[in-house]
Tab-separated table of C-alpha atoms in Angstrom:
chain	number	residue	atom	x	y	z
A	11	GLY	CA	90.875	34.802	96.619
A	12	GLN	CA	89.927	34.878	100.298
A	13	GLN	CA	86.100	34.307	100.676
A	14	VAL	CA	83.732	34.124	103.570
A	15	MET	CA	80.563	32.340	103.105
A	16	GLN	CA	77.356	33.157	104.986
A	17	ILE	CA	74.168	31.397	105.347
A	18	PRO	CA	71.400	31.665	105.173
A	19	GLN	CA	70.731	34.530	102.708
A	20	TYR	CA	67.200	35.315	104.085
A	21	GLN	CA	65.496	34.310	107.308
A	22	HIS	CA	61.978	34.941	108.374
A	23	VAL	CA	61.006	34.420	112.030
A	24	GLN	CA	58.074	35.100	114.216
A	25	GLU	CA	58.679	37.583	116.999
A	26	GLY	CA	60.066	35.570	119.986
A	27	GLU	CA	61.629	32.810	117.998
A	28	ASP	CA	65.429	32.338	117.828
A	29	PHE	CA	67.691	33.077	114.836
A	30	THR	CA	71.211	31.981	113.816
A	31	THR	CA	73.483	32.950	110.970
A	32	TYR	CA	76.541	31.056	110.010
A	33	CYS	CA	79.938	31.954	108.520
A	34	ASN	CA	82.464	29.809	107.066
A	35	SER	CA	86.051	30.507	105.570
A	36	SER	CA	88.143	27.825	103.818
A	37	THR	CA	91.238	29.407	105.538
A	38	THR	CA	92.102	30.402	109.079
A	39	LEU	CA	90.837	33.772	110.027
A	40	SER	CA	92.932	36.106	112.282
A	41	ASN	CA	89.673	37.598	113.638
A	42	ILE	CA	86.058	37.832	112.792
A	43	GLN	CA	83.700	40.747	113.038
A	44	TRP	CA	79.894	41.137	112.916
A	45	TYR	CA	77.930	44.094	111.561
A	46	LYS	CA	74.171	44.966	111.491
A	47	GLN	CA	72.646	46.871	108.747
A	48	ARG	CA	69.209	48.221	109.349
A	49	PRO	CA	66.816	48.600	106.355
A	50	GLY	CA	67.967	51.902	104.552
A	51	GLY	CA	70.972	52.258	106.992
A	52	HIS	CA	74.746	51.626	106.853
A	53	PRO	CA	76.561	48.638	108.564
A	54	VAL	CA	77.284	49.100	112.139
A	55	PHE	CA	80.088	47.169	113.892
A	56	LEU	CA	78.693	44.863	116.633
A	57	ILE	CA	81.642	42.756	117.893
A	58	GLN	CA	85.067	41.367	117.194
A	59	LEU	CA	86.108	37.773	118.064
A	60	VAL	CA	89.733	36.977	118.092
A	61	LYS	CA	90.632	33.891	119.972
A	62	SER	CA	89.861	30.291	119.094
A	63	GLY	CA	86.514	29.107	120.540
A	64	GLU	CA	85.825	32.613	121.917
A	65	VAL	CA	82.191	33.210	122.881
A	66	LYS	CA	80.902	36.675	123.443
A	67	LYS	CA	77.427	37.884	124.568
A	68	GLN	CA	75.518	41.265	124.110
A	69	LYS	CA	72.208	40.888	125.762
A	70	ARG	CA	70.183	38.466	123.574
A	71	LEU	CA	73.175	38.101	120.924
A	72	THR	CA	75.580	35.422	121.366
A	73	PHE	CA	78.688	35.211	119.081
A	74	GLN	CA	80.920	32.342	118.638
A	75	PHE	CA	84.247	31.715	116.813
A	76	GLY	CA	85.141	28.304	116.032
A	77	GLU	CA	88.095	26.318	117.465
A	78	ALA	CA	89.783	26.143	114.088
A	79	LYS	CA	89.042	29.835	113.603
A	80	LYS	CA	87.370	29.111	110.135
A	81	ASN	CA	83.785	29.578	111.313
A	82	SER	CA	81.536	31.773	113.338
A	83	SER	CA	77.828	32.152	114.218
A	84	LEU	CA	75.558	34.771	115.520
A	85	HIS	CA	72.583	33.739	117.597
A	86	ILE	CA	69.699	35.848	118.590
A	87	THR	CA	67.531	34.684	121.448
A	88	ALA	CA	63.763	35.652	121.571
A	89	THR	CA	63.746	37.952	118.510
A	90	GLN	CA	62.314	41.297	118.622
A	91	THR	CA	61.150	43.603	115.830
A	92	THR	CA	63.987	45.714	116.463
A	93	ASP	CA	66.300	42.970	115.394
A	94	VAL	CA	65.147	43.330	111.738
A	95	GLY	CA	68.122	43.932	109.332
A	96	THR	CA	70.955	42.305	107.501
A	97	TYR	CA	73.750	40.679	109.585
A	98	PHE	CA	77.220	40.636	107.990
A	99	CYS	CA	80.184	38.672	109.288
A	100	ALA	CA	83.518	39.950	108.131
A	101	GLY	CA	86.762	37.997	108.268
A	102	GLY	CA	90.214	39.164	108.773
A	103	PHE	CA	92.963	37.250	107.093
A	104	SER	CA	96.492	37.351	108.349
A	105	SER	CA	97.796	37.063	104.845
A	106	GLY	CA	95.968	40.172	103.628
A	107	SER	CA	96.312	43.916	104.315
A	108	ALA	CA	96.496	44.163	108.172
A	109	ARG	CA	93.147	46.168	108.328
A	110	GLN	CA	91.358	44.690	105.263
A	111	LEU	CA	88.151	42.678	105.886
A	112	THR	CA	86.319	40.240	103.661
A	113	PHE	CA	82.640	40.610	104.218
A	114	GLY	CA	80.128	37.610	103.944
A	115	SER	CA	77.090	38.069	101.746
A	116	GLY	CA	74.857	38.885	104.667
A	117	THR	CA	71.803	37.256	106.307
A	118	GLN	CA	68.543	39.401	105.912
A	119	LEU	CA	66.323	38.875	108.957
A	120	THR	CA	62.783	39.690	109.000
A	121	VAL	CA	60.832	39.397	112.281
A	122	LEU	CA	57.076	39.050	111.936
A	123	PRO	CA	55.044	40.729	114.857
B	13	ASP	CA	76.489	58.724	114.151
B	14	SER	CA	79.588	57.028	113.098
B	15	GLY	CA	81.779	60.232	112.546
B	16	VAL	CA	82.242	59.146	108.862
B	17	THR	CA	80.748	61.721	106.431
B	18	GLN	CA	80.034	61.112	102.759
B	19	THR	CA	78.682	63.336	100.081
B	20	PRO	CA	76.596	63.575	98.197
B	21	LYS	CA	73.744	61.393	99.820
B	22	HIS	CA	72.095	60.943	96.453
B	23	LEU	CA	73.329	61.173	92.930
B	24	ILE	CA	71.509	60.820	89.592
B	25	THR	CA	73.302	60.920	86.437
B	26	ALA	CA	73.239	59.441	82.838
B	27	THR	CA	75.198	56.616	81.256
B	28	GLY	CA	78.567	57.676	80.115
B	29	GLN	CA	79.068	60.276	82.637
B	30	ARG	CA	81.651	60.750	85.333
B	31	VAL	CA	81.065	61.344	88.988
B	32	THR	CA	83.091	61.801	92.244
B	33	LEU	CA	81.976	60.642	95.679
B	34	ARG	CA	83.641	62.081	98.618
B	35	CYS	CA	84.356	60.620	102.116
B	36	SER	CA	85.790	62.187	105.195
B	37	PRO	CA	86.986	59.462	107.784
B	38	ARG	CA	86.471	59.701	111.594
B	39	SER	CA	88.939	61.995	113.157
B	40	GLY	CA	92.111	59.979	113.805
B	41	ASP	CA	91.383	57.185	111.425
B	42	LEU	CA	94.072	56.701	108.746
B	43	SER	CA	92.544	54.000	106.752
B	44	VAL	CA	89.644	54.459	104.161
B	45	TYR	CA	87.789	51.700	102.399
B	46	TRP	CA	85.258	51.952	99.535
B	47	TYR	CA	82.483	49.368	99.111
B	48	GLN	CA	79.812	48.990	96.513
B	49	GLN	CA	76.452	47.524	97.590
B	50	SER	CA	73.972	46.676	94.919
B	51	LEU	CA	70.270	45.834	95.472
B	52	ASP	CA	69.998	42.924	97.787
B	53	GLN	CA	73.705	42.325	97.492
B	54	GLY	CA	76.426	42.106	100.051
B	55	LEU	CA	79.321	44.530	100.369
B	56	GLN	CA	81.729	44.430	97.570
B	57	PHE	CA	85.112	45.612	98.606
B	58	LEU	CA	86.537	48.064	96.033
B	59	ILE	CA	89.625	49.659	97.483
B	60	HIS	CA	91.559	50.494	100.736
B	61	TYR	CA	93.811	53.453	101.419
B	62	TYR	CA	95.939	54.064	104.388
B	63	ASN	CA	97.509	57.373	105.082
B	64	GLY	CA	97.397	58.334	101.376
B	65	GLU	CA	98.646	55.216	99.992
B	66	GLU	CA	96.691	52.469	98.100
B	67	ARG	CA	96.965	49.408	100.334
B	68	ALA	CA	94.656	46.790	98.650
B	69	LYS	CA	92.368	46.401	95.546
B	70	GLY	CA	89.107	44.418	95.497
B	71	ASN	CA	86.660	44.116	92.603
B	72	ILE	CA	87.364	47.549	91.428
B	73	LEU	CA	86.682	48.093	87.688
B	74	GLU	CA	89.180	50.082	85.647
B	75	ARG	CA	86.632	52.766	85.105
B	76	PHE	CA	86.784	53.474	88.679
B	77	SER	CA	89.557	55.080	90.589
B	78	ALA	CA	90.087	56.567	94.069
B	79	GLN	CA	92.653	58.668	96.056
B	80	GLN	CA	93.212	59.595	99.634
B	81	PHE	CA	94.462	63.154	100.091
B	82	PRO	CA	96.802	64.643	102.688
B	83	ASP	CA	93.991	65.522	104.958
B	84	LEU	CA	92.903	62.016	104.738
B	85	HIS	CA	89.580	62.568	102.908
B	86	SER	CA	89.036	60.381	100.108
B	87	GLU	CA	87.407	60.501	96.547
B	88	LEU	CA	85.952	57.683	94.648
B	89	ASN	CA	85.858	58.560	90.808
B	90	LEU	CA	83.409	56.563	88.532
B	91	SER	CA	83.701	57.254	84.813
B	92	SER	CA	81.918	56.081	81.715
B	93	LEU	CA	78.969	55.113	83.958
B	94	GLU	CA	76.811	52.146	83.051
B	95	LEU	CA	73.352	51.179	84.169
B	96	GLY	CA	74.825	48.483	86.208
B	97	ASP	CA	76.848	50.876	88.320
B	98	SER	CA	73.502	51.902	90.176
B	99	ALA	CA	74.290	51.119	93.703
B	100	LEU	CA	74.989	52.314	97.200
B	101	TYR	CA	78.570	53.208	97.730
B	102	PHE	CA	79.792	53.138	101.262
B	103	CYS	CA	83.055	54.608	102.730
B	104	ALA	CA	84.384	53.273	105.874
B	105	SER	CA	87.380	54.125	107.984
B	106	SER	CA	89.369	52.600	110.743
B	107	GLY	CA	92.743	52.741	112.490
B	108	GLY	CA	91.766	55.110	115.137
B	109	ALA	CA	90.623	54.591	118.932
B	110	GLY	CA	88.228	51.834	117.777
B	111	GLY	CA	91.158	49.644	117.078
B	112	PRO	CA	93.081	48.820	113.873
B	113	ASN	CA	90.293	46.591	112.352
B	114	THR	CA	87.020	47.912	113.261
B	115	GLN	CA	85.382	49.664	110.326
B	116	TYR	CA	83.009	52.709	110.718
B	117	PHE	CA	80.863	53.087	107.879
B	118	GLY	CA	79.565	56.318	106.545
B	119	PRO	CA	75.799	56.775	105.558
B	120	GLY	CA	76.510	55.970	101.831
B	121	THR	CA	75.920	57.649	98.581
B	122	ARG	CA	73.137	56.277	96.441
B	123	LEU	CA	74.101	56.404	92.802
B	124	THR	CA	71.407	56.072	90.142
B	125	VAL	CA	72.554	55.707	86.527
B	126	LEU	CA	69.716	56.454	84.024
């Protein structure tokens, strides 16, 4: 079946350090979305990338979609304690249901003050 | 607040029992998805309904079933419960103003099977 692999599973950083999580798919994605889940909370939509090579920024967060539309990354510059949570990528496959997403396993980010 | 509501918030039951989880999507959203999240696990897709019809099935056990009603709310039925079914169950909706793919998650139902 369609799978989206995400690494690392866990990341501990010191406040102020940068953080990156990566997603890979063996097949071409139609789009990729990123979600954040705070401890004890529910996943919240962050952004969607659709175009090959697309880069989008939200303040300290930079999202990239690979040229082949098979990989994506989320980079956080100068982490803060408010960045704590689990970050999920979710890939949309054109061969699947038009609205169905396949979620990666998530990267749990801990920011040490 | 995502606009998606789920009830109940917590559910504690015994093995072998049957429970029903309820989800009301955001106003205007036609799609409802159900996910299972076990401790330190990712989101396991269970099933997707669109405007009352089943559209896709994921890793959903035969003991589990779901439906979406004409008013678009959805219910997930879990039967013959086992200890391993203890998890957070999320409902998400999409298809409205947020675009066809963006999923808005509810607060979840935490199921504990003793």
